[in-house]
mmCIF file of C-alpha atoms in Angstrom:
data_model
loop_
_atom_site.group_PDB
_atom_site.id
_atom_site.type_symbol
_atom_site.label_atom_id
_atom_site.label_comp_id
_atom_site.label_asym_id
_atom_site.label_seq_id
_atom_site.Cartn_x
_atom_site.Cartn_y
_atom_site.Cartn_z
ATOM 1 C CA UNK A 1 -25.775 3.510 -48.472
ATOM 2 C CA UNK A 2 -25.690 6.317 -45.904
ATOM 3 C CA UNK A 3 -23.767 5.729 -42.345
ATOM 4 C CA UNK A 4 -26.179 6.393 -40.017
ATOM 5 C CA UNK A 5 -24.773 7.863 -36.727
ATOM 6 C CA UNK A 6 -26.365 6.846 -33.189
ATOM 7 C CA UNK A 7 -26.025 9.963 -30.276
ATOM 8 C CA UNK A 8 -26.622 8.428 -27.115
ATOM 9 C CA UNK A 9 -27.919 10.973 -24.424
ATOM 10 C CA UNK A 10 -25.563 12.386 -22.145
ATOM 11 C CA UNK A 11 -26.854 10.608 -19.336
ATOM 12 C CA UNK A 12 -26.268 7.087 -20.695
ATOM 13 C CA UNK A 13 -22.683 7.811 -21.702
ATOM 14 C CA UNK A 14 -21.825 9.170 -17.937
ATOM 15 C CA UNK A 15 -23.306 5.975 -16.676
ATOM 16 C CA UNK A 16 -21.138 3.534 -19.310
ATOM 17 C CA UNK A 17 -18.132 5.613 -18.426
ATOM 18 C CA UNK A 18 -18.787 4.974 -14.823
ATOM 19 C CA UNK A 19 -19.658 1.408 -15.433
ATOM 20 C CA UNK A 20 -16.148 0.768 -17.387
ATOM 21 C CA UNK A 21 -14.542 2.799 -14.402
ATOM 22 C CA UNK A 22 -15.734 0.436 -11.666
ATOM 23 C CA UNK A 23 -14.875 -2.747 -13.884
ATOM 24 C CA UNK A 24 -11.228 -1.390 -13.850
ATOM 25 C CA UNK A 25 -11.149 -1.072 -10.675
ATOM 26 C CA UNK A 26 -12.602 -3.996 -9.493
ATOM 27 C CA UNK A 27 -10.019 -5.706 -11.846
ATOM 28 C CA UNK A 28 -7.014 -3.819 -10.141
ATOM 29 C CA UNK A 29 -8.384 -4.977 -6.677
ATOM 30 C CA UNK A 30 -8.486 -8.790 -8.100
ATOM 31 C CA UNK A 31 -5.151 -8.321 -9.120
ATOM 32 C CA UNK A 32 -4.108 -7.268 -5.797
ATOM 33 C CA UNK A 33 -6.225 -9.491 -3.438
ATOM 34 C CA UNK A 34 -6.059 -12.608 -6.090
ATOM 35 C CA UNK A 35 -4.619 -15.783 -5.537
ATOM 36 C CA UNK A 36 -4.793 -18.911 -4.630
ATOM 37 C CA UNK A 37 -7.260 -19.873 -1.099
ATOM 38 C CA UNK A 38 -5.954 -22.372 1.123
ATOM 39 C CA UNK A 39 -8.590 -22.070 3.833
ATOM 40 C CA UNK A 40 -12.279 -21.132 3.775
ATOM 41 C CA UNK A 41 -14.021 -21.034 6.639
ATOM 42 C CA UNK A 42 -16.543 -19.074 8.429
ATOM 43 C CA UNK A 43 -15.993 -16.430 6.031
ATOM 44 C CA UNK A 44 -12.293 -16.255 6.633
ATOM 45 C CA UNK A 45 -9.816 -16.780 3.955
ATOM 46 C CA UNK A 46 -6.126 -17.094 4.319
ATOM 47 C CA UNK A 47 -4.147 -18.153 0.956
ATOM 48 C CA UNK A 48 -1.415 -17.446 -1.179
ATOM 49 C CA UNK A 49 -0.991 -14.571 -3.996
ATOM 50 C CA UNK A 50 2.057 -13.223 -5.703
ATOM 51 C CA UNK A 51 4.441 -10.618 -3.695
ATOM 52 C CA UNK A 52 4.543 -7.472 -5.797
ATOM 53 C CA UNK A 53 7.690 -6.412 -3.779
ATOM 54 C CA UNK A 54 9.323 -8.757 -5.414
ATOM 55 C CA UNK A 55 10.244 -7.267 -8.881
ATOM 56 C CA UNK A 56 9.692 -3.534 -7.873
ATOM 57 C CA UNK A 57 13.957 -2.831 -6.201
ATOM 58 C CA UNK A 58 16.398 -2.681 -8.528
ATOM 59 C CA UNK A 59 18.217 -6.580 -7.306
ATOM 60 C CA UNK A 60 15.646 -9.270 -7.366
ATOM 61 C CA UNK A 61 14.820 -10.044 -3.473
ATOM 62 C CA UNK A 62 12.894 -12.792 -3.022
ATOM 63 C CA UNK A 63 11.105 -14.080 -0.011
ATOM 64 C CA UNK A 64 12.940 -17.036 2.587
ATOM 65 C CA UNK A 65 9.334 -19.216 1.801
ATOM 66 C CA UNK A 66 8.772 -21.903 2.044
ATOM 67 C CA UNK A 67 8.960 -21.420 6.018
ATOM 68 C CA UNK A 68 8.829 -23.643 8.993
ATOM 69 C CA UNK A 69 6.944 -21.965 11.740
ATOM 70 C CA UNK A 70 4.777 -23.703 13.926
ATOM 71 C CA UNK A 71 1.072 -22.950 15.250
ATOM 72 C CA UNK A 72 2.401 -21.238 18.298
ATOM 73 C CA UNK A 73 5.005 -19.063 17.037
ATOM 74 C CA UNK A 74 2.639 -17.927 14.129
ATOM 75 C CA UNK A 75 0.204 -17.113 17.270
ATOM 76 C CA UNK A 76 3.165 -15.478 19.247
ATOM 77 C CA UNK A 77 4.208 -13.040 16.167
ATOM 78 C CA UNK A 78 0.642 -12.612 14.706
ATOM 79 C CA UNK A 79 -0.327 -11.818 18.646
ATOM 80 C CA UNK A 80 2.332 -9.295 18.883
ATOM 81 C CA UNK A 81 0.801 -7.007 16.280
ATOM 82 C CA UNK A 82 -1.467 -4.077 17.008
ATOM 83 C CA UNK A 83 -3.344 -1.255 14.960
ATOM 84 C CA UNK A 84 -4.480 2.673 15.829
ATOM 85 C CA UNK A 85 -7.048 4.302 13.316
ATOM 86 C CA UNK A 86 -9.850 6.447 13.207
ATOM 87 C CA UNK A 87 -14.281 5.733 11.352
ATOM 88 C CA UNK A 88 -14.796 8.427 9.258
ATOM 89 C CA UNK A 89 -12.685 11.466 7.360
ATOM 90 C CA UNK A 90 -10.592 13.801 9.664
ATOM 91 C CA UNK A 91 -12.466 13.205 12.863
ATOM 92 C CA UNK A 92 -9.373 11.053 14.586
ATOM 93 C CA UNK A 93 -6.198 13.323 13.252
ATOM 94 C CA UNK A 94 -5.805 14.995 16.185
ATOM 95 C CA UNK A 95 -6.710 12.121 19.019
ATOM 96 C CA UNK A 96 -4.327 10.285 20.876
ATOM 97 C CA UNK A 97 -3.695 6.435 18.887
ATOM 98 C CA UNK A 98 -5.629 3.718 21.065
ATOM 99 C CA UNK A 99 -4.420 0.860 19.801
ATOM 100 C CA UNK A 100 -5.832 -2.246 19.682
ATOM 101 C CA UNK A 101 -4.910 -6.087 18.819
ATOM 102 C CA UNK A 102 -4.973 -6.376 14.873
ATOM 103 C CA UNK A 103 -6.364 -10.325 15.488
ATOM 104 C CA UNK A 104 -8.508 -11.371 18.271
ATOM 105 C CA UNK A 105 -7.975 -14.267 20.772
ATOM 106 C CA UNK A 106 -10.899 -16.002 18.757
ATOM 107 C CA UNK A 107 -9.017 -15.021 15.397
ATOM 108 C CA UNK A 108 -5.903 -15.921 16.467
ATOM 109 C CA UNK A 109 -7.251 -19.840 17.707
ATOM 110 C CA UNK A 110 -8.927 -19.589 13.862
ATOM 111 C CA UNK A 111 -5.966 -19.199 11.316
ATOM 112 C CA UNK A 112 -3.183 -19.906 13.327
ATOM 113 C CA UNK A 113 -2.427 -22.925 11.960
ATOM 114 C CA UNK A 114 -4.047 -22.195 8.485
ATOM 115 C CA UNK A 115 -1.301 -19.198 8.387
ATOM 116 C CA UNK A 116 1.526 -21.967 9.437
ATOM 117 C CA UNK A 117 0.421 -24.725 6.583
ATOM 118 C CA UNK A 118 0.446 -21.385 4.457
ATOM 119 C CA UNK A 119 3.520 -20.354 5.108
ATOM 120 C CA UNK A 120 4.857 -24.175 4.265
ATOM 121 C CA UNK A 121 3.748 -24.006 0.858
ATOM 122 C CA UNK A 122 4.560 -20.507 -0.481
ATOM 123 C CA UNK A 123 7.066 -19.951 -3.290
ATOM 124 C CA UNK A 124 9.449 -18.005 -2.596
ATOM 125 C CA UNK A 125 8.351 -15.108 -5.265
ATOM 126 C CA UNK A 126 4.543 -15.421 -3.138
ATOM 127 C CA UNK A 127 3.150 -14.078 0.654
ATOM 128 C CA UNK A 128 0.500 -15.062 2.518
ATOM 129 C CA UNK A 129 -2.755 -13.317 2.689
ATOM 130 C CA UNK A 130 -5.507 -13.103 5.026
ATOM 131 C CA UNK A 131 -8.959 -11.851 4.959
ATOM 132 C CA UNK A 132 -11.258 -12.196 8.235
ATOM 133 C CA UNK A 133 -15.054 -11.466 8.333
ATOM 134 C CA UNK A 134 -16.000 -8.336 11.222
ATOM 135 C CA UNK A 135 -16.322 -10.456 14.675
ATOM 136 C CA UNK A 136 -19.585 -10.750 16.615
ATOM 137 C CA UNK A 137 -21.809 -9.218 13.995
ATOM 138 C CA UNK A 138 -24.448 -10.900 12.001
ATOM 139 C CA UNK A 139 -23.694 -8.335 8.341
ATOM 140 C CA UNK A 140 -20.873 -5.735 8.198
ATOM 141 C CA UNK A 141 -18.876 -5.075 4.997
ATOM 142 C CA UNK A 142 -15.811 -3.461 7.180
ATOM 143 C CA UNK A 143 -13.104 -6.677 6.616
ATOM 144 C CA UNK A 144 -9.788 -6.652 7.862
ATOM 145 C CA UNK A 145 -7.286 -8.024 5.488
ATOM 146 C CA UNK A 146 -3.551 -7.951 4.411
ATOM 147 C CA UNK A 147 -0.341 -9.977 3.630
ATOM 148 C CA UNK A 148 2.711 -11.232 5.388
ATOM 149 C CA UNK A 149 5.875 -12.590 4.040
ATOM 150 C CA UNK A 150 9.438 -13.719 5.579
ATOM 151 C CA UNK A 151 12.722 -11.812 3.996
ATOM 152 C CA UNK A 152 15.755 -12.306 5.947
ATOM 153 C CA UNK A 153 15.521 -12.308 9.632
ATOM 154 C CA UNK A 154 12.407 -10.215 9.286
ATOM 155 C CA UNK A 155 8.557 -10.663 9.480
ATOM 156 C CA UNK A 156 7.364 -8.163 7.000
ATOM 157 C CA UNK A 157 3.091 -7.211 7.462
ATOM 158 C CA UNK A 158 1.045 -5.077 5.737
ATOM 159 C CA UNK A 159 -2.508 -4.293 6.641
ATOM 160 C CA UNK A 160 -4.769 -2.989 3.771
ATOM 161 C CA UNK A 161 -8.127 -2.541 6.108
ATOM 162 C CA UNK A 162 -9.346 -3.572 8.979
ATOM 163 C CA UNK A 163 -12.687 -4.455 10.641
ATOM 164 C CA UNK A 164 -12.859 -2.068 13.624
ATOM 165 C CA UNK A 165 -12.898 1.127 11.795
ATOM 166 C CA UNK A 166 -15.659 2.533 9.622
ATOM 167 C CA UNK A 167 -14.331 3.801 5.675
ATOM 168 C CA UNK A 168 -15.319 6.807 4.644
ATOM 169 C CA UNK A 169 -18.617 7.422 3.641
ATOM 170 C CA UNK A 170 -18.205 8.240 0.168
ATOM 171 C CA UNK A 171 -22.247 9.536 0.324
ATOM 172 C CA UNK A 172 -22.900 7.373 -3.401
ATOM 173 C CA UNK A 173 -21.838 3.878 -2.096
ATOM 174 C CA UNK A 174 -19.054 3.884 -4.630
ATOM 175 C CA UNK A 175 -16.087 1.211 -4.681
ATOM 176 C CA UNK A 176 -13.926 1.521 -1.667
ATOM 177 C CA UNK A 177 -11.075 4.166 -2.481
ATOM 178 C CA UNK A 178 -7.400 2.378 -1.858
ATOM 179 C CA UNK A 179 -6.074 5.541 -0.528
ATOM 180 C CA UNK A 180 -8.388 5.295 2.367
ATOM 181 C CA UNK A 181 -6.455 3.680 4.849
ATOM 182 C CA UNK A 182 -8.113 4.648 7.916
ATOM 183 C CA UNK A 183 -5.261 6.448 9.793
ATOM 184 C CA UNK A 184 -4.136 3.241 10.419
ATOM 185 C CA UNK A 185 -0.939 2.478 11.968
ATOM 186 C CA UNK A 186 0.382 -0.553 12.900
ATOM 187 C CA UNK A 187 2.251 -1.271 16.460
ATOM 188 C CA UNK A 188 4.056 -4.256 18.229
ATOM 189 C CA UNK A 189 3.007 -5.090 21.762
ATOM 190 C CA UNK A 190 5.583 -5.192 24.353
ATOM 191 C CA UNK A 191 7.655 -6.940 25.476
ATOM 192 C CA UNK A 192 8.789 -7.520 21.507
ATOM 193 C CA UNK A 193 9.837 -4.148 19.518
ATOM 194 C CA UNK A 194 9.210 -3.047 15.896
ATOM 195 C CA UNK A 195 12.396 -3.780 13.859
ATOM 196 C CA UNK A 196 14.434 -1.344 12.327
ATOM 197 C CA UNK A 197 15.054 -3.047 8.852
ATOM 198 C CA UNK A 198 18.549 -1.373 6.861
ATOM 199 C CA UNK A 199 17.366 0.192 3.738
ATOM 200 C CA UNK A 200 19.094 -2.103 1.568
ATOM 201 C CA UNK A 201 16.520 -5.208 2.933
ATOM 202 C CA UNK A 202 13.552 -2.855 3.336
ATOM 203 C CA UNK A 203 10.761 -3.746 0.866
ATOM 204 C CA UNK A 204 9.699 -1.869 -1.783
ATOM 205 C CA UNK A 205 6.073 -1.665 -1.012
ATOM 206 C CA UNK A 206 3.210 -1.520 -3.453
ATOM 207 C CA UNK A 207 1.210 1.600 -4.271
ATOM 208 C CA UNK A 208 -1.442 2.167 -1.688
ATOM 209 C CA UNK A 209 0.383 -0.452 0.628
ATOM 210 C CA UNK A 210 1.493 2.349 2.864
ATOM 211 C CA UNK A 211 0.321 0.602 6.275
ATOM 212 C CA UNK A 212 3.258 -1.962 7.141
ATOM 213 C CA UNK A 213 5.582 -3.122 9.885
ATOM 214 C CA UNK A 214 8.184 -5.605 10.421
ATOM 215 C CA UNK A 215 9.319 -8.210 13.278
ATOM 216 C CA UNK A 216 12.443 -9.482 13.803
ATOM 217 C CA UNK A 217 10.508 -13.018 13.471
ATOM 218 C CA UNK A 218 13.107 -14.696 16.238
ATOM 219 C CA UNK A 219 14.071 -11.965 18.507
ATOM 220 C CA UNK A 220 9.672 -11.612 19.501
ATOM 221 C CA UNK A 221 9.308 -15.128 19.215
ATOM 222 C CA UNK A 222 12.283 -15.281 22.304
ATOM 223 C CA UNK A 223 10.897 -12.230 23.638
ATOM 224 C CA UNK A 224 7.608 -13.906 24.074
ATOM 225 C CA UNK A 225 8.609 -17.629 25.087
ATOM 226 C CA UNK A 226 10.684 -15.448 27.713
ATOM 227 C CA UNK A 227 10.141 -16.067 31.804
ATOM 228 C CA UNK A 228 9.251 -12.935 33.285
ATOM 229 C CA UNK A 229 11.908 -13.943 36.059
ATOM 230 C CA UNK A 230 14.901 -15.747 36.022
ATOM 231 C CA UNK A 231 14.305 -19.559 37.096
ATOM 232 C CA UNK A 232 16.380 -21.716 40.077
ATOM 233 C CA UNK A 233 18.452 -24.296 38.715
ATOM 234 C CA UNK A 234 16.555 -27.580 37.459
ATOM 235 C CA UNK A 235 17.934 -29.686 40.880
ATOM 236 C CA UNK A 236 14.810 -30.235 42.560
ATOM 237 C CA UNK A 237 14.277 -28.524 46.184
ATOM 238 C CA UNK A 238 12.789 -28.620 49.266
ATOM 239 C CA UNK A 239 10.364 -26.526 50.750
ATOM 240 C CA UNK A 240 11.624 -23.063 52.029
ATOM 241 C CA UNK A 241 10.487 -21.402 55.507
ATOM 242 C CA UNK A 242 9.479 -18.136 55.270
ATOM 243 C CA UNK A 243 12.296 -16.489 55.165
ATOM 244 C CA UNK A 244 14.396 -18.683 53.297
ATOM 245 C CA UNK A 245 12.549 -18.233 50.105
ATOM 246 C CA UNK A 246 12.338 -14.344 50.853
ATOM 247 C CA UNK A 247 16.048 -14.482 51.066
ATOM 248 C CA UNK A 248 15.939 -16.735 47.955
ATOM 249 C CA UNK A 249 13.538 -14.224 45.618
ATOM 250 C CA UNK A 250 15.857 -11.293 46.484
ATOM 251 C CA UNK A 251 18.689 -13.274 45.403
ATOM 252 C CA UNK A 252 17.186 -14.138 42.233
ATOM 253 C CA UNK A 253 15.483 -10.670 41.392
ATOM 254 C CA UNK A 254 18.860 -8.561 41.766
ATOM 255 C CA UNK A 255 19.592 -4.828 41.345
ATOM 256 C CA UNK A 256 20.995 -5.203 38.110
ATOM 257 C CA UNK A 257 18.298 -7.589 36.488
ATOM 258 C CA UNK A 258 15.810 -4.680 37.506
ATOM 259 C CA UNK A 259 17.854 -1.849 36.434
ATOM 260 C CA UNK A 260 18.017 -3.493 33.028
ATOM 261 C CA UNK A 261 14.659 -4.222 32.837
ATOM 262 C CA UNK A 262 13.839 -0.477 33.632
ATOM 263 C CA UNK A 263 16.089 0.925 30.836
ATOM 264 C CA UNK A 264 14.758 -1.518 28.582
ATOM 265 C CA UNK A 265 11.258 -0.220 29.346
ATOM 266 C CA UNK A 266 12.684 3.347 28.971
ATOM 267 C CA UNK A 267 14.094 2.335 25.744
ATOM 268 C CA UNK A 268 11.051 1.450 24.424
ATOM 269 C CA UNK A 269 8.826 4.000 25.518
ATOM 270 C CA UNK A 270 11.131 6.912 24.315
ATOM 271 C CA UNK A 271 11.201 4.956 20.901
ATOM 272 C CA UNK A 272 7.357 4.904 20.814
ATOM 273 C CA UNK A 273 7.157 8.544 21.664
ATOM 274 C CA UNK A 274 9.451 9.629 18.899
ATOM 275 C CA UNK A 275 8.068 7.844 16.830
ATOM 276 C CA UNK A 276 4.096 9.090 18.189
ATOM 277 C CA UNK A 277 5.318 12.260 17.654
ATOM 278 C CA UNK A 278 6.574 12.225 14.303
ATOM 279 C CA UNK A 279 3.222 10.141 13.012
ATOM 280 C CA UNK A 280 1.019 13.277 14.776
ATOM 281 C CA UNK A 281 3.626 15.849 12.768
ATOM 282 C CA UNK A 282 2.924 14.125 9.643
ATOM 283 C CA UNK A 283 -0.915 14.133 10.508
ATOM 284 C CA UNK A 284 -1.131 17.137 11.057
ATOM 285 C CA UNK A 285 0.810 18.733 7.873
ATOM 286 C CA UNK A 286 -1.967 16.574 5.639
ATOM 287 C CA UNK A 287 -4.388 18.074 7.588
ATOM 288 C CA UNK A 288 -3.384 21.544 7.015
ATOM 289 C CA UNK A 289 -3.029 20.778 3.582
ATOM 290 C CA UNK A 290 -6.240 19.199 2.850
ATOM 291 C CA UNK A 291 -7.856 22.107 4.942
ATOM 292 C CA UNK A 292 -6.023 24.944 2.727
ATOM 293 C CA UNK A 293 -7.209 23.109 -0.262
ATOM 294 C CA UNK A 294 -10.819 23.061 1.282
ATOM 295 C CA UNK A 295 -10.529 26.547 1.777
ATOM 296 C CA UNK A 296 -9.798 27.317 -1.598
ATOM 297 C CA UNK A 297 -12.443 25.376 -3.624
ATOM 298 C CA UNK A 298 -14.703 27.215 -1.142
ATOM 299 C CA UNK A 299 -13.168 30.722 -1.657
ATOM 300 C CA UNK A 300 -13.741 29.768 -5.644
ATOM 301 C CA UNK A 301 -17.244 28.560 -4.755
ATOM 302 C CA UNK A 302 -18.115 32.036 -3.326
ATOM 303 C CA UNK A 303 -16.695 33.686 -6.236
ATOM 304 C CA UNK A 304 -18.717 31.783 -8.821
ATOM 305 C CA UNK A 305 -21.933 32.379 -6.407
ATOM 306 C CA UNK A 306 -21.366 36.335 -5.915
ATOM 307 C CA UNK A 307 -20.559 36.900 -10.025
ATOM 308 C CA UNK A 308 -23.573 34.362 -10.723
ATOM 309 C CA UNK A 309 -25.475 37.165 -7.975
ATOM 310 C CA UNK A 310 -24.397 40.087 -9.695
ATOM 311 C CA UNK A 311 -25.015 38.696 -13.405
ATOM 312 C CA UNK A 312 -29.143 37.774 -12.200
ATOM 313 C CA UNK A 313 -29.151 41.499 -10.992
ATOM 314 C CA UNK A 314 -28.046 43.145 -13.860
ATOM 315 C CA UNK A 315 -31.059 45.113 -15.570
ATOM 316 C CA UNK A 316 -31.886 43.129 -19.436
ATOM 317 C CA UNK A 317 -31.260 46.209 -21.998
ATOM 318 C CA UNK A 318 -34.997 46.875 -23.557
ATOM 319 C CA UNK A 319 -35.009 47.043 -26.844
ATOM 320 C CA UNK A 320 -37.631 49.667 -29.081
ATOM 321 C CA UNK A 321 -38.676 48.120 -32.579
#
């Protein structure tokens, strides 16, 4: 009996190669975003899912879960964090970061304690994830979502998306492309600073997890529960006249509390520069790249279109029978 052979039209086979395409990927963003959901609410999940920085070093590191942290300090350190980026392509390379908090007040009230019962129940070999709904909009697909784990003294966070800027528009409403991070950047809010982990306890991220930061989880926690200004002694007191309690203030806010406040503040801001200035340097060297390589496929483009020109122009030999 003859094999009979089917040919499919090209048309049908560049549709089932895109159709096994987007099933792959969807199944590498399960794998990344999967786990297990402790809370569901209003559209907002915040669960558990394995770290993959676990088994990528070379000595197994695993994570100090599970953790004791209470509603409040989860709100101080999750409070502390903010996030730059730009809606669209290239348009926000060359503007000046505007960051913004990475959870709202509203947010913050939401999965604050969720994150805290999370945190209580994760293996150590697991993080926590979160994945909030766009705020004060009835539809959007823009999410923000990302992970955060405790290793050592450190709060380590990475942010995958988030709500407040707009993806690319990739013109064919294709799957969202993980290397479209938004120009994002994460910050920490004064008066807590970014940590500078050693190498030796810095995690080895996951592909396309290039947007991360990490808190020394106690040193903002006291940075936060801080006074702004050094208190009296517990005895109680009477009232002060006027100029008592002006003598009083100076006395407690000295020369050298404010001079080491001010070089503090200096501190900080000279660290944020350098470190502004080197994220704009990098920017701007992908830029120049991409640009070049733009150039080029549009150099090529004119090529093909002026020898396409020249071949319609050329005169068909006539041929005598």
């Amino acid at each position: 009996m003859p094999m009979v052979t089917t040919t499919y039209p090209p048309m049908i086979l560049r549709r089932s190669l895109c159709l096994v395409l987007l099933m792959c990927l969807t199944s590498a963003c399960s794998l990344l975003t999967g786990g297990k959901v402790l809370y569901d609410q209003q559209d907002s999940q915040i669960g558990l899912q394995a770290d993959p920085t676990i088994h990528r070093g070379s000595a197994l590191m695993e994570n100090n879960h599970p953790a004791q942290l209470t509603t409040e300090e989860v709100r101080v350190l999750l409070g502390s964090l903010m996030v730059s980026g730009w809606s669209g392509t290239l348009v926000g390379i060359l503007e000046r970061p505007r960051p913004i908090p990475v959870f709202t007040d509203l947010e913050l009230n939401r999965i604050a304690a969720p994150v805290a019962t999370a945190f209580q129940q994760a293996a150590p070999t697991e993080r926590v994830f979160f994945s909030l709904p766009k705020s004060q909009t009835t539809y959007s697909e823009e999410r923000t979502t990302g992970a955060l784990f405790l290793r050592g003294r450190y709060l380590h966070v990475v942010l995958s998306d988030h709500s407040a800027f707009t993806r690319a528009d990739t013109a064919g409403g294709e799957v969202k492309d993980l290397r479209d991070t938004k120009g994002m950047k994460l910050w920490v809010a004064p008066p807590a600073i970014a940590a500078t982990v050693p190498d030796a306890e810095e995690p080895r991220w996951a592909h396309f997890e290039t947007v991360h930061i990490s808190l020394n989880a106690k040193e903002v926690i006291a940075a936060r529960n801080r006074p702004s200004s050094p208190s009296t002694d517990a005895s109680p007191s009477l009232p002060l006249s006027t100029t008592d309690a002006a003598g009083a203030a100076a006395k407690i806010a000295g020369p050298a509390d404010t001079t080491s406040n001010q070089a503090d503040v200096l501190r900080l801001q000279v660290r944020e520069l350098t470190t502004s200035n080197l994220e704009l340097r990098n920017r701007l060297d992908t830029q120049m790249k991409q640009m070049q390589a733009l150039q080029d496929q549009l150099t090529k483009l004119q090529q093909d279109l002026d020898s396409a020109r020249a071949k319609s122009k050329t005169p068909r030999r006539s041929t005598t029978q």
